[in-house]
mmCIF file of C-alpha atoms and ligand atoms in Angstrom:
data_model
loop_
_atom_site.group_PDB
_atom_site.id
_atom_site.type_symbol
_atom_site.label_atom_id
_atom_site.label_comp_id
_atom_site.label_asym_id
_atom_site.label_seq_id
_atom_site.Cartn_x
_atom_site.Cartn_y
_atom_site.Cartn_z
ATOM 1 C CA MET A 1264 150.551 49.895 96.390
ATOM 2 C CA LEU A 1265 153.568 50.253 94.075
ATOM 3 C CA THR A 1266 154.755 47.241 92.101
ATOM 4 C CA SER A 1267 158.462 48.111 92.263
ATOM 5 C CA ARG A 1268 160.630 48.264 95.405
ATOM 6 C CA HIS A 1269 162.204 51.487 94.061
ATOM 7 C CA LEU A 1270 161.100 54.726 92.454
ATOM 8 C CA LEU A 1271 163.606 55.148 89.638
ATOM 9 C CA GLY A 1272 161.490 56.959 87.063
ATOM 10 C CA ILE A 1273 158.030 57.751 85.771
ATOM 11 C CA GLU A 1274 158.623 55.508 82.758
ATOM 12 C CA GLY A 1275 158.087 52.404 84.899
ATOM 13 C CA LEU A 1276 154.905 53.589 86.641
ATOM 14 C CA SER A 1277 151.380 52.753 85.517
ATOM 15 C CA LYS A 1278 148.567 55.256 85.242
ATOM 16 C CA GLN A 1279 146.948 53.613 88.306
ATOM 17 C CA GLU A 1280 150.139 53.932 90.351
ATOM 18 C CA ILE A 1281 150.468 57.623 89.450
ATOM 19 C CA THR A 1282 146.856 58.237 90.492
ATOM 20 C CA ALA A 1283 147.363 56.315 93.760
ATOM 21 C CA ILE A 1284 150.427 58.451 94.620
ATOM 22 C CA LEU A 1285 148.564 61.687 93.859
ATOM 23 C CA ASP A 1286 145.499 60.609 95.861
ATOM 24 C CA LEU A 1287 147.601 59.756 98.921
ATOM 25 C CA SER A 1288 149.509 63.051 98.502
ATOM 26 C CA GLU A 1289 146.226 64.901 99.087
ATOM 27 C CA THR A 1290 146.100 63.431 102.600
ATOM 28 C CA TYR A 1291 149.586 64.760 103.236
ATOM 29 C CA VAL A 1292 148.756 68.199 101.817
ATOM 30 C CA ARG A 1293 146.082 68.400 104.532
ATOM 31 C CA GLN A 1294 148.420 67.079 107.231
ATOM 32 C CA ASN A 1295 151.109 69.601 106.265
ATOM 33 C CA ARG A 1296 148.664 72.469 106.723
ATOM 34 C CA GLN A 1297 147.896 71.443 110.335
ATOM 35 C CA PRO A 1298 149.836 72.784 113.316
ATOM 36 C CA ASN A 1299 150.827 69.162 114.099
ATOM 37 C CA LYS A 1300 152.434 67.832 110.918
ATOM 38 C CA HIS A 1301 153.523 64.471 112.267
ATOM 39 C CA SER A 1302 152.314 60.944 111.578
ATOM 40 C CA ASN A 1303 154.062 57.607 111.768
ATOM 41 C CA ALA A 1304 154.204 55.825 108.391
ATOM 42 C CA LEU A 1305 158.019 55.683 108.552
ATOM 43 C CA ASN A 1306 158.413 55.045 112.291
ATOM 44 C CA GLY A 1307 161.501 52.963 113.007
ATOM 45 C CA LEU A 1308 162.833 53.340 109.437
ATOM 46 C CA THR A 1309 166.114 54.974 108.437
ATOM 47 C CA GLN A 1310 166.237 57.318 105.454
ATOM 48 C CA VAL A 1311 169.589 58.371 103.990
ATOM 49 C CA ASN A 1312 169.828 61.261 101.534
ATOM 50 C CA MET A 1313 172.831 61.103 99.182
ATOM 51 C CA PHE A 1314 173.070 64.169 96.945
ATOM 52 C CA PHE A 1315 176.053 64.171 94.583
ATOM 53 C CA GLU A 1316 174.742 67.319 92.869
ATOM 54 C CA ALA A 1317 173.545 70.683 94.196
ATOM 55 C CA SER A 1318 169.958 70.889 95.452
ATOM 56 C CA THR A 1319 167.877 73.316 97.483
ATOM 57 C CA ARG A 1320 164.248 72.255 97.078
ATOM 58 C CA THR A 1321 164.536 68.514 96.536
ATOM 59 C CA GLN A 1322 166.903 67.710 99.392
ATOM 60 C CA SER A 1323 165.133 69.858 101.987
ATOM 61 C CA SER A 1324 161.779 68.542 100.793
ATOM 62 C CA PHE A 1325 162.843 64.875 101.173
ATOM 63 C CA GLU A 1326 164.314 65.654 104.611
ATOM 64 C CA ILE A 1327 161.162 67.383 105.849
ATOM 65 C CA ALA A 1328 158.976 64.636 104.332
ATOM 66 C CA GLY A 1329 160.912 61.874 106.114
ATOM 67 C CA LYS A 1330 160.905 63.688 109.456
ATOM 68 C CA ARG A 1331 157.173 64.375 109.303
ATOM 69 C CA LEU A 1332 156.574 60.658 108.802
ATOM 70 C CA GLY A 1333 158.763 59.686 111.764
ATOM 71 C CA ALA A 1334 161.858 58.323 109.958
ATOM 72 C CA ASP A 1335 165.411 58.747 111.231
ATOM 73 C CA VAL A 1336 166.814 60.954 108.474
ATOM 74 C CA MET A 1337 170.485 61.353 107.698
ATOM 75 C CA ASN A 1338 171.883 63.716 105.077
ATOM 76 C CA MET A 1339 175.232 62.513 103.778
ATOM 77 C CA ALA A 1340 177.526 65.479 103.108
ATOM 78 C CA MET A 1341 178.852 64.105 99.828
ATOM 79 C CA GLN A 1342 181.533 66.792 99.420
ATOM 80 C CA ALA A 1343 183.021 65.591 102.714
ATOM 81 C CA SER A 1344 182.587 61.868 102.015
ATOM 82 C CA SER A 1345 185.147 59.299 100.853
ATOM 83 C CA ILE A 1346 184.001 59.847 97.259
ATOM 84 C CA THR A 1347 186.528 62.692 97.335
ATOM 85 C CA LYS A 1348 189.192 60.110 98.281
ATOM 86 C CA GLY A 1349 188.387 58.025 95.219
ATOM 87 C CA GLU A 1350 185.804 55.619 96.612
ATOM 88 C CA THR A 1351 183.365 54.561 93.899
ATOM 89 C CA LEU A 1352 179.646 55.213 94.005
ATOM 90 C CA ILE A 1353 178.989 51.490 94.386
ATOM 91 C CA ASP A 1354 181.470 51.059 97.261
ATOM 92 C CA THR A 1355 179.912 54.020 99.070
ATOM 93 C CA ALA A 1356 176.467 52.520 98.550
ATOM 94 C CA MET A 1357 177.582 49.073 99.764
ATOM 95 C CA THR A 1358 179.085 50.642 102.895
ATOM 96 C CA LEU A 1359 175.850 52.454 103.652
ATOM 97 C CA ASN A 1360 173.861 49.324 102.844
ATOM 98 C CA ALA A 1361 175.689 47.453 105.604
ATOM 99 C CA MET A 1362 174.176 49.941 108.090
ATOM 100 C CA HIS A 1363 170.661 48.791 107.089
ATOM 101 C CA PRO A 1364 168.992 51.922 105.766
ATOM 102 C CA ASP A 1365 165.415 51.429 104.548
ATOM 103 C CA LEU A 1366 165.138 54.315 102.099
ATOM 104 C CA LEU A 1367 168.006 55.720 100.068
ATOM 105 C CA VAL A 1368 167.304 59.015 98.286
ATOM 106 C CA VAL A 1369 169.918 59.617 95.589
ATOM 107 C CA ARG A 1370 170.740 62.477 93.223
ATOM 108 C CA HIS A 1371 173.605 61.976 90.794
ATOM 109 C CA PRO A 1372 174.953 63.908 87.777
ATOM 110 C CA HIS A 1373 175.086 60.768 85.589
ATOM 111 C CA SER A 1374 172.021 59.327 83.863
ATOM 112 C CA GLY A 1375 171.490 55.725 84.998
ATOM 113 C CA ALA A 1376 173.696 55.966 88.115
ATOM 114 C CA VAL A 1377 170.741 55.683 90.505
ATOM 115 C CA ALA A 1378 169.393 52.539 88.795
ATOM 116 C CA LEU A 1379 172.854 50.976 88.955
ATOM 117 C CA LEU A 1380 173.052 51.681 92.664
ATOM 118 C CA ALA A 1381 169.577 50.232 93.226
ATOM 119 C CA GLU A 1382 170.827 46.862 91.954
ATOM 120 C CA LYS A 1383 173.445 46.688 94.715
ATOM 121 C CA VAL A 1384 171.445 47.500 97.860
ATOM 122 C CA ASN A 1385 168.651 45.834 99.834
ATOM 123 C CA CYS A 1386 166.635 48.946 100.624
ATOM 124 C CA ALA A 1387 164.225 51.034 98.550
ATOM 125 C CA VAL A 1388 165.978 53.583 96.309
ATOM 126 C CA LEU A 1389 164.368 56.862 95.275
ATOM 127 C CA ASN A 1390 165.725 58.750 92.296
ATOM 128 C CA ALA A 1391 166.011 62.446 93.220
ATOM 129 C CA GLY A 1392 167.338 63.283 89.735
ATOM 130 C CA ASP A 1393 169.931 61.418 87.629
ATOM 131 C CA GLY A 1394 171.720 63.447 84.954
ATOM 132 C CA GLN A 1395 169.363 64.337 82.153
ATOM 133 C CA HIS A 1396 167.420 61.103 82.543
ATOM 134 C CA GLU A 1397 164.568 61.354 85.113
ATOM 135 C CA HIS A 1398 163.368 63.312 88.146
ATOM 136 C CA PRO A 1399 160.212 61.369 89.053
ATOM 137 C CA THR A 1400 159.153 63.215 92.208
ATOM 138 C CA GLN A 1401 159.359 66.530 90.304
ATOM 139 C CA ALA A 1402 156.933 65.243 87.652
ATOM 140 C CA LEU A 1403 154.622 63.905 90.372
ATOM 141 C CA LEU A 1404 154.576 67.213 92.241
ATOM 142 C CA ASP A 1405 153.976 69.029 88.959
ATOM 143 C CA ALA A 1406 151.088 66.647 88.229
ATOM 144 C CA LEU A 1407 149.553 67.236 91.654
ATOM 145 C CA THR A 1408 149.872 71.014 91.196
ATOM 146 C CA ILE A 1409 148.194 70.822 87.774
ATOM 147 C CA ARG A 1410 145.426 68.493 88.993
ATOM 148 C CA ARG A 1411 144.613 70.849 91.873
ATOM 149 C CA ALA A 1412 144.674 73.987 89.698
ATOM 150 C CA LYS A 1413 142.745 72.534 86.742
ATOM 151 C CA GLY A 1414 140.557 70.001 88.520
ATOM 152 C CA ARG A 1415 141.808 67.190 86.256
ATOM 153 C CA LEU A 1416 144.960 65.671 84.824
ATOM 154 C CA HIS A 1417 143.790 64.550 81.402
ATOM 155 C CA ARG A 1418 142.910 66.204 78.105
ATOM 156 C CA LEU A 1419 144.913 69.329 78.912
ATOM 157 C CA THR A 1420 147.349 71.054 76.558
ATOM 158 C CA ILE A 1421 150.666 71.603 78.271
ATOM 159 C CA ALA A 1422 153.629 73.536 76.881
ATOM 160 C CA ILE A 1423 157.090 72.624 78.156
ATOM 161 C CA CYS A 1424 159.440 75.440 77.221
ATOM 162 C CA GLY A 1425 163.156 76.050 77.014
ATOM 163 C CA ASP A 1426 166.103 73.720 77.481
ATOM 164 C CA ILE A 1427 164.355 70.404 76.860
ATOM 165 C CA ALA A 1428 167.501 68.563 75.743
ATOM 166 C CA HIS A 1429 169.264 68.749 79.109
ATOM 167 C CA SER A 1430 166.194 68.488 81.316
ATOM 168 C CA ARG A 1431 165.291 65.415 83.361
ATOM 169 C CA VAL A 1432 162.238 67.403 84.500
ATOM 170 C CA ALA A 1433 161.005 67.615 80.906
ATOM 171 C CA ARG A 1434 161.590 63.877 80.298
ATOM 172 C CA SER A 1435 159.754 62.761 83.443
ATOM 173 C CA ASN A 1436 156.921 65.174 82.705
ATOM 174 C CA MET A 1437 156.607 63.956 79.117
ATOM 175 C CA PHE A 1438 156.238 60.367 80.348
ATOM 176 C CA LEU A 1439 153.711 61.302 83.024
ATOM 177 C CA LEU A 1440 151.582 63.717 81.013
ATOM 178 C CA GLY A 1441 151.558 61.308 78.058
ATOM 179 C CA LYS A 1442 150.416 58.382 80.238
ATOM 180 C CA MET A 1443 147.584 60.544 81.594
ATOM 181 C CA GLU A 1444 146.452 61.389 78.040
ATOM 182 C CA ASN A 1445 147.377 65.042 77.727
ATOM 183 C CA ARG A 1446 148.630 66.956 74.712
ATOM 184 C CA VAL A 1447 152.249 68.014 75.196
ATOM 185 C CA ARG A 1448 153.902 70.752 73.149
ATOM 186 C CA LEU A 1449 157.646 71.341 73.372
ATOM 187 C CA ILE A 1450 158.773 74.912 72.663
ATOM 188 C CA GLY A 1451 162.393 76.023 72.447
ATOM 189 C CA PRO A 1452 165.357 76.571 70.179
ATOM 190 C CA ARG A 1453 166.121 73.606 67.880
ATOM 191 C CA THR A 1454 169.584 73.395 69.471
ATOM 192 C CA LEU A 1455 167.942 72.611 72.823
ATOM 193 C CA MET A 1456 165.630 69.847 71.583
ATOM 194 C CA PRO A 1457 166.667 66.258 72.337
ATOM 195 C CA ALA A 1458 167.755 63.927 69.545
ATOM 196 C CA GLY A 1459 164.819 61.933 68.155
ATOM 197 C CA VAL A 1460 162.292 64.492 69.394
ATOM 198 C CA ASP A 1461 160.027 63.795 66.424
ATOM 199 C CA GLN A 1462 159.511 60.223 67.624
ATOM 200 C CA LEU A 1463 158.328 61.253 71.109
ATOM 201 C CA GLY A 1464 154.671 61.667 70.180
ATOM 202 C CA VAL A 1465 154.622 65.349 71.147
ATOM 203 C CA GLU A 1466 154.250 68.572 69.156
ATOM 204 C CA VAL A 1467 157.451 70.582 68.630
ATOM 205 C CA THR A 1468 157.988 74.229 67.701
ATOM 206 C CA ASP A 1469 160.634 76.919 68.130
ATOM 207 C CA ASN A 1470 158.050 79.714 68.119
ATOM 208 C CA MET A 1471 156.730 80.768 71.548
ATOM 209 C CA VAL A 1472 153.830 82.837 70.207
ATOM 210 C CA GLU A 1473 152.550 79.974 68.035
ATOM 211 C CA GLY A 1474 153.331 77.301 70.592
ATOM 212 C CA LEU A 1475 151.552 78.954 73.514
ATOM 213 C CA LYS A 1476 148.263 79.326 71.641
ATOM 214 C CA GLY A 1477 145.434 77.743 73.591
ATOM 215 C CA VAL A 1478 147.562 76.001 76.236
ATOM 216 C CA ASP A 1479 146.259 75.313 79.771
ATOM 217 C CA VAL A 1480 149.672 75.054 81.394
ATOM 218 C CA VAL A 1481 153.009 76.739 80.655
ATOM 219 C CA MET A 1482 155.925 74.886 82.181
ATOM 220 C CA MET A 1483 159.192 76.822 81.993
ATOM 221 C CA LEU A 1484 162.622 75.185 82.364
ATOM 222 C CA ARG A 1485 166.000 76.464 83.497
ATOM 223 C CA LEU A 1486 168.866 76.774 81.038
ATOM 224 C CA GLN A 1487 171.015 73.864 82.284
ATOM 225 C CA LYS A 1488 174.393 75.474 81.654
ATOM 226 C CA GLU A 1489 176.188 72.838 83.741
ATOM 227 C CA ARG A 1490 175.214 70.252 81.114
ATOM 228 C CA MET A 1491 176.151 72.376 78.080
ATOM 229 C CA ASP A 1492 179.564 71.957 76.545
ATOM 230 C CA GLY A 1493 179.244 74.523 73.801
ATOM 231 C CA GLY A 1494 177.252 77.473 72.501
ATOM 232 C CA PHE A 1495 173.635 76.327 72.426
ATOM 233 C CA ILE A 1496 172.135 79.823 72.471
ATOM 234 C CA PRO A 1497 173.313 83.093 70.893
ATOM 235 C CA SER A 1498 173.186 85.049 74.213
ATOM 236 C CA THR A 1499 170.956 85.074 77.300
ATOM 237 C CA ARG A 1500 169.520 88.410 76.140
ATOM 238 C CA GLU A 1501 168.511 86.992 72.806
ATOM 239 C CA TYR A 1502 167.215 83.859 74.551
ATOM 240 C CA TYR A 1503 164.960 85.903 76.837
ATOM 241 C CA HIS A 1504 163.703 87.926 73.899
ATOM 242 C CA ARG A 1505 162.645 84.806 71.957
ATOM 243 C CA TRP A 1506 161.914 82.157 74.569
ATOM 244 C CA GLY A 1507 161.654 83.930 77.931
ATOM 245 C CA LEU A 1508 158.110 84.031 79.305
ATOM 246 C CA ASP A 1509 156.600 87.461 79.893
ATOM 247 C CA ALA A 1510 153.033 88.771 80.063
ATOM 248 C CA ALA A 1511 152.936 89.540 76.322
ATOM 249 C CA LYS A 1512 153.847 85.981 75.283
ATOM 250 C CA LEU A 1513 151.589 84.483 77.977
ATOM 251 C CA ALA A 1514 148.649 86.391 76.470
ATOM 252 C CA ASN A 1515 148.626 83.742 73.690
ATOM 253 C CA ALA A 1516 147.778 80.983 76.171
ATOM 254 C CA LYS A 1517 144.280 80.394 77.592
ATOM 255 C CA PRO A 1518 143.230 83.271 79.885
ATOM 256 C CA ASP A 1519 143.346 80.915 82.893
ATOM 257 C CA ALA A 1520 146.614 79.205 81.958
ATOM 258 C CA ILE A 1521 148.936 78.588 84.884
ATOM 259 C CA VAL A 1522 152.690 79.226 84.895
ATOM 260 C CA MET A 1523 155.116 76.703 86.382
ATOM 261 C CA HIS A 1524 158.886 76.467 86.931
ATOM 262 C CA PRO A 1525 160.706 73.662 88.785
ATOM 263 C CA GLY A 1526 163.353 76.031 90.135
ATOM 264 C CA PRO A 1527 165.967 77.237 90.529
ATOM 265 C CA MET A 1528 164.852 79.975 88.131
ATOM 266 C CA ASN A 1529 166.870 82.651 86.422
ATOM 267 C CA ARG A 1530 164.691 85.742 86.442
ATOM 268 C CA GLY A 1531 165.028 87.762 83.265
ATOM 269 C CA VAL A 1532 166.448 84.737 81.403
ATOM 270 C CA GLU A 1533 163.680 82.100 81.339
ATOM 271 C CA ILE A 1534 160.927 84.116 82.950
ATOM 272 C CA ASP A 1535 159.999 87.678 83.808
ATOM 273 C CA GLY A 1536 160.432 88.240 87.561
ATOM 274 C CA VAL A 1537 157.083 90.009 88.023
ATOM 275 C CA LEU A 1538 155.207 87.193 86.262
ATOM 276 C CA ALA A 1539 156.981 84.568 88.365
ATOM 277 C CA ASP A 1540 155.633 86.302 91.497
ATOM 278 C CA ASP A 1541 152.113 86.915 90.154
ATOM 279 C CA ILE A 1542 149.954 84.739 92.386
ATOM 280 C CA ASN A 1543 147.087 84.915 89.898
ATOM 281 C CA ARG A 1544 149.124 83.090 87.227
ATOM 282 C CA SER A 1545 152.196 81.533 88.806
ATOM 283 C CA VAL A 1546 151.933 78.306 90.851
ATOM 284 C CA ILE A 1547 155.663 78.089 91.528
ATOM 285 C CA GLN A 1548 155.242 78.248 95.325
ATOM 286 C CA GLU A 1549 152.451 75.637 95.203
ATOM 287 C CA GLN A 1550 154.859 73.349 93.349
ATOM 288 C CA VAL A 1551 157.246 73.570 96.304
ATOM 289 C CA GLU A 1552 154.435 72.870 98.776
ATOM 290 C CA MET A 1553 153.209 69.870 96.741
ATOM 291 C CA GLY A 1554 156.761 68.542 96.638
ATOM 292 C CA VAL A 1555 156.752 67.710 100.344
ATOM 293 C CA ALA A 1556 153.340 65.993 100.159
ATOM 294 C CA VAL A 1557 154.257 63.921 97.092
ATOM 295 C CA ARG A 1558 157.536 62.773 98.666
ATOM 296 C CA MET A 1559 155.674 61.769 101.841
ATOM 297 C CA ALA A 1560 153.210 59.756 99.750
ATOM 298 C CA VAL A 1561 155.914 58.007 97.732
ATOM 299 C CA MET A 1562 157.967 57.100 100.803
ATOM 300 C CA ASP A 1563 154.845 55.907 102.627
ATOM 301 C CA LEU A 1564 153.934 53.611 99.696
ATOM 302 C CA LEU A 1565 157.496 52.269 99.341
ATOM 303 C CA ALA A 1566 157.617 51.611 103.101
ATOM 304 C CA ARG A 1567 154.359 49.619 102.851
ATOM 305 C CA GLY A 1568 156.040 47.548 100.146
ATOM 306 C CA LEU A 1569 159.100 46.940 102.343
ATOM 307 C CA ARG A 1570 156.894 45.829 105.247
ATOM 308 C CA ARG A 1571 154.913 43.512 102.999
ATOM 309 C CA GLN A 1572 158.133 41.890 101.706
ATOM 310 C CA GLU A 1573 159.324 41.435 105.289
ATOM 311 C CA LYS A 1574 156.082 39.633 106.194
ATOM 312 C CA ASP A 1575 156.363 37.371 103.119
ATOM 313 C CA VAL A 1576 159.873 36.345 104.220
ATOM 314 C CA MET A 1577 158.667 35.564 107.773
ATOM 315 C CA VAL A 1578 155.809 33.228 106.787
HETATM 316 N N1 LIG B 642 165.736 71.366 90.099
HETATM 317 C C1 LIG B 642 165.492 70.687 88.849
HETATM 318 C C2 LIG B 642 166.449 69.527 88.663
HETATM 319 O O1 LIG B 642 167.165 69.181 89.576
HETATM 320 C C3 LIG B 642 165.498 71.609 87.685
HETATM 321 C C4 LIG B 642 166.771 72.348 87.433
HETATM 322 O O2 LIG B 642 167.785 72.121 88.084
HETATM 323 O O3 LIG B 642 166.747 73.190 86.535
HETATM 324 O O4 LIG B 642 166.464 68.937 87.615
#
């Protein structure tokens, strides 16, 4: 059971809650591999997906997850909504709220926007990525992928590489991996490290060869150009040369280290294309598969919470 009505970030989850989500996700991994992928945890519930920022994996994953659990799923086409006529985020949310959705899945370019919205509605709100703040279901699917590949989710050394400063994926992963007692090493140019990085309780280096030594997991990140307002890197060629992952740099990690990327990836910028497709090292496709299962588990648990609240009101 989750203590909060919403899933706004990993920061607010306990170690026990994270483990409960991952354990339930395993059930859904099995269900998703069956010819019949349907069950009924969300029967009768309405799920609305509001994506104010581009998405391929996350939006389709939430849609498939909801449908497999029996919810009525609606994708709001935000480019065609009244936001373009000047309606505020809150007014749009209040309008939708009046239609009694049960689960609202929201992605927004501004950090904190999803939490603000959650204060105004009666349903459960799921953060599908807010600015550079958090992307909780990404960290959960990464955790499930790691746990399955390594057989555990503690006492591992995990390198998170690249554009840390602009990455909500990195932030959510740092919270989660820290809570589960792993060693996290951030590798990237100094210009792409967040302010106050030295207070985060993680190791930091700008040297890929040094940083990758002995790691169990290499997590690559995309260069988030849409969040950059100046020259953070000399050129993409230079960036690839120093921080792009290829077989030679990976040779510094443990021989069984796995390679991850949340997508979308820029081949030849953050990662060598051949390595990204190497099924002996790369778990990028598994990450996508785990994404559906984790989102099913989270929505199932939030729906249980909603039903429990309803019962409490009735008695
Ligand atoms: N898809 C991830 C996100 O929405 C990572 C990325 O865009 O680079 O944060």
